[in-house]
Amino acid sequence: MVDATDRSIDCTRAPNERKEMLRDLVSVEVKRLLGVSRLSAADCRRSFFDLGMDSLRAMDLKLALEQNLECDLASTLVFDHPTVERMVEYLSTDVPALGAGAKAPAAIG
């Protein structure tokens, strides 16, 4: 879980801690864009598009992640990594630009 007082995803943390922080970030943004308050573990393995995301929201997700992570991401990000779990795996292993400056997500009401 992301600590509300800690606004960064620190690349010096253990890989499993970074993955959890990234999972929280991606989940918060997906919930915000879809207008839902909860994503189950099964939802995290379902395609964003099966959950109700459209191409406009896919771009909004990419832009929100770029802003929070302070790095450039491919315009095809959501299409190439279409679930929370696959996106977290990609971000945690294949995006070297992620650093200590990345912002943690704001809590959803």
mmCIF file of C-alpha atoms in Angstrom:
data_model
loop_
_atom_site.group_PDB
_atom_site.id
_atom_site.type_symbol
_atom_site.label_atom_id
_atom_site.label_comp_id
_atom_site.label_asym_id
_atom_site.label_seq_id
_atom_site.Cartn_x
_atom_site.Cartn_y
_atom_site.Cartn_z
ATOM 1 C CA MET A 1 0.000 0.000 0.000
ATOM 2 C CA VAL A 2 1.209 3.506 -0.735
ATOM 3 C CA ASP A 3 1.871 5.643 2.315
ATOM 4 C CA ALA A 4 -0.102 8.883 1.929
ATOM 5 C CA THR A 5 2.801 10.872 3.404
ATOM 6 C CA ASP A 6 5.351 9.325 1.014
ATOM 7 C CA ARG A 7 4.726 10.857 -2.433
ATOM 8 C CA SER A 8 7.400 8.912 -4.335
ATOM 9 C CA ILE A 9 8.069 5.514 -5.852
ATOM 10 C CA ASP A 10 11.634 5.035 -4.740
ATOM 11 C CA CYS A 11 13.829 2.975 -7.068
ATOM 12 C CA THR A 12 16.031 2.026 -4.097
ATOM 13 C CA ARG A 13 13.192 0.041 -2.501
ATOM 14 C CA ALA A 14 13.046 -3.711 -2.839
ATOM 15 C CA PRO A 15 11.518 -4.811 -6.167
ATOM 16 C CA ASN A 16 8.444 -6.284 -4.476
ATOM 17 C CA GLU A 17 7.801 -2.991 -2.639
ATOM 18 C CA ARG A 18 8.143 -1.000 -5.869
ATOM 19 C CA LYS A 19 5.773 -3.402 -7.607
ATOM 20 C CA GLU A 20 3.196 -2.939 -4.859
ATOM 21 C CA MET A 21 3.494 0.845 -5.107
ATOM 22 C CA LEU A 22 3.138 0.668 -8.888
ATOM 23 C CA ARG A 23 0.129 -1.655 -8.517
ATOM 24 C CA ASP A 24 -1.481 0.894 -6.199
ATOM 25 C CA LEU A 25 -0.738 3.735 -8.622
ATOM 26 C CA VAL A 26 -2.118 1.942 -11.676
ATOM 27 C CA SER A 27 -5.169 0.700 -9.740
ATOM 28 C CA VAL A 28 -5.984 4.160 -8.387
ATOM 29 C CA GLU A 29 -5.798 5.693 -11.857
ATOM 30 C CA VAL A 30 -7.886 2.910 -13.434
ATOM 31 C CA LYS A 31 -10.543 3.248 -10.720
ATOM 32 C CA ARG A 32 -10.619 7.020 -11.187
ATOM 33 C CA LEU A 33 -10.985 6.773 -14.956
ATOM 34 C CA LEU A 34 -13.644 4.056 -14.800
ATOM 35 C CA GLY A 35 -15.538 5.723 -11.960
ATOM 36 C CA VAL A 36 -15.407 2.698 -9.671
ATOM 37 C CA SER A 37 -14.396 2.483 -6.043
ATOM 38 C CA ARG A 38 -12.862 -0.995 -6.069
ATOM 39 C CA LEU A 39 -10.955 -3.392 -8.305
ATOM 40 C CA SER A 40 -10.892 -7.035 -7.231
ATOM 41 C CA ALA A 41 -7.854 -9.260 -7.720
ATOM 42 C CA ALA A 42 -9.710 -10.815 -10.664
ATOM 43 C CA ASP A 43 -10.330 -7.342 -12.139
ATOM 44 C CA CYS A 44 -6.567 -6.696 -12.046
ATOM 45 C CA ARG A 45 -6.142 -9.610 -14.453
ATOM 46 C CA ARG A 46 -8.998 -8.546 -16.771
ATOM 47 C CA SER A 47 -8.434 -6.349 -19.792
ATOM 48 C CA PHE A 48 -8.983 -2.652 -19.188
ATOM 49 C CA PHE A 49 -11.343 -2.739 -22.152
ATOM 50 C CA ASP A 50 -13.377 -5.592 -20.631
ATOM 51 C CA LEU A 51 -13.686 -3.410 -17.520
ATOM 52 C CA GLY A 52 -15.221 -0.621 -19.624
ATOM 53 C CA MET A 53 -12.245 1.484 -20.687
ATOM 54 C CA ASP A 54 -12.337 3.040 -24.144
ATOM 55 C CA SER A 55 -9.488 4.422 -26.255
ATOM 56 C CA LEU A 56 -9.920 7.958 -24.900
ATOM 57 C CA ARG A 57 -9.653 6.747 -21.313
ATOM 58 C CA ALA A 58 -6.680 4.602 -22.342
ATOM 59 C CA MET A 59 -4.866 7.769 -23.403
ATOM 60 C CA ASP A 60 -5.943 9.472 -20.165
ATOM 61 C CA LEU A 61 -4.439 6.551 -18.209
ATOM 62 C CA LYS A 62 -1.162 6.814 -20.124
ATOM 63 C CA LEU A 63 -1.006 10.581 -19.515
ATOM 64 C CA ALA A 64 -1.815 10.196 -15.801
ATOM 65 C CA LEU A 65 0.911 7.572 -15.406
ATOM 66 C CA GLU A 66 3.412 9.762 -17.266
ATOM 67 C CA GLN A 67 2.601 12.646 -14.951
ATOM 68 C CA ASN A 68 2.827 10.538 -11.799
ATOM 69 C CA LEU A 69 5.937 8.622 -12.864
ATOM 70 C CA GLU A 70 7.642 11.612 -14.480
ATOM 71 C CA CYS A 71 8.696 9.673 -17.562
ATOM 72 C CA ASP A 72 7.570 9.226 -21.145
ATOM 73 C CA LEU A 73 5.541 6.123 -21.962
ATOM 74 C CA ALA A 74 4.564 4.671 -25.336
ATOM 75 C CA SER A 75 1.273 5.850 -26.796
ATOM 76 C CA THR A 76 0.352 2.156 -27.124
ATOM 77 C CA LEU A 77 1.017 1.441 -23.423
ATOM 78 C CA VAL A 78 -2.532 0.419 -22.489
ATOM 79 C CA PHE A 79 -2.963 -1.654 -25.647
ATOM 80 C CA ASP A 80 0.389 -3.427 -25.187
ATOM 81 C CA HIS A 81 -0.122 -4.026 -21.448
ATOM 82 C CA PRO A 82 -3.929 -4.201 -21.111
ATOM 83 C CA THR A 83 -4.330 -5.328 -17.487
ATOM 84 C CA VAL A 84 -3.222 -3.895 -14.156
ATOM 85 C CA GLU A 85 -0.939 -6.881 -13.576
ATOM 86 C CA ARG A 86 0.693 -6.782 -17.018
ATOM 87 C CA MET A 87 1.182 -3.041 -16.837
ATOM 88 C CA VAL A 88 2.767 -3.252 -13.379
ATOM 89 C CA GLU A 89 5.090 -6.004 -14.599
ATOM 90 C CA TYR A 90 6.113 -3.861 -17.566
ATOM 91 C CA LEU A 91 6.598 -0.698 -15.517
ATOM 92 C CA SER A 92 8.603 -2.480 -12.831
ATOM 93 C CA THR A 93 10.949 -4.296 -15.200
ATOM 94 C CA ASP A 94 11.117 -2.462 -18.523
ATOM 95 C CA VAL A 95 10.916 1.246 -17.708
ATOM 96 C CA PRO A 96 14.372 2.286 -16.503
ATOM 97 C CA ALA A 97 13.346 5.944 -16.255
ATOM 98 C CA LEU A 98 11.302 5.277 -13.121
ATOM 99 C CA GLY A 99 13.061 6.952 -10.260
ATOM 100 C CA ALA A 100 12.635 8.485 -6.867
ATOM 101 C CA GLY A 101 10.765 11.449 -8.288
ATOM 102 C CA ALA A 102 7.676 9.479 -9.250
ATOM 103 C CA LYS A 103 4.592 10.574 -7.342
ATOM 104 C CA ALA A 104 2.384 8.163 -5.446
ATOM 105 C CA PRO A 105 -1.324 8.292 -6.227
ATOM 106 C CA ALA A 106 -3.733 10.433 -4.248
ATOM 107 C CA ALA A 107 -6.288 8.474 -2.255
ATOM 108 C CA ILE A 108 -9.712 8.025 -3.783
ATOM 109 C CA GLY A 109 -12.673 9.075 -1.610
#
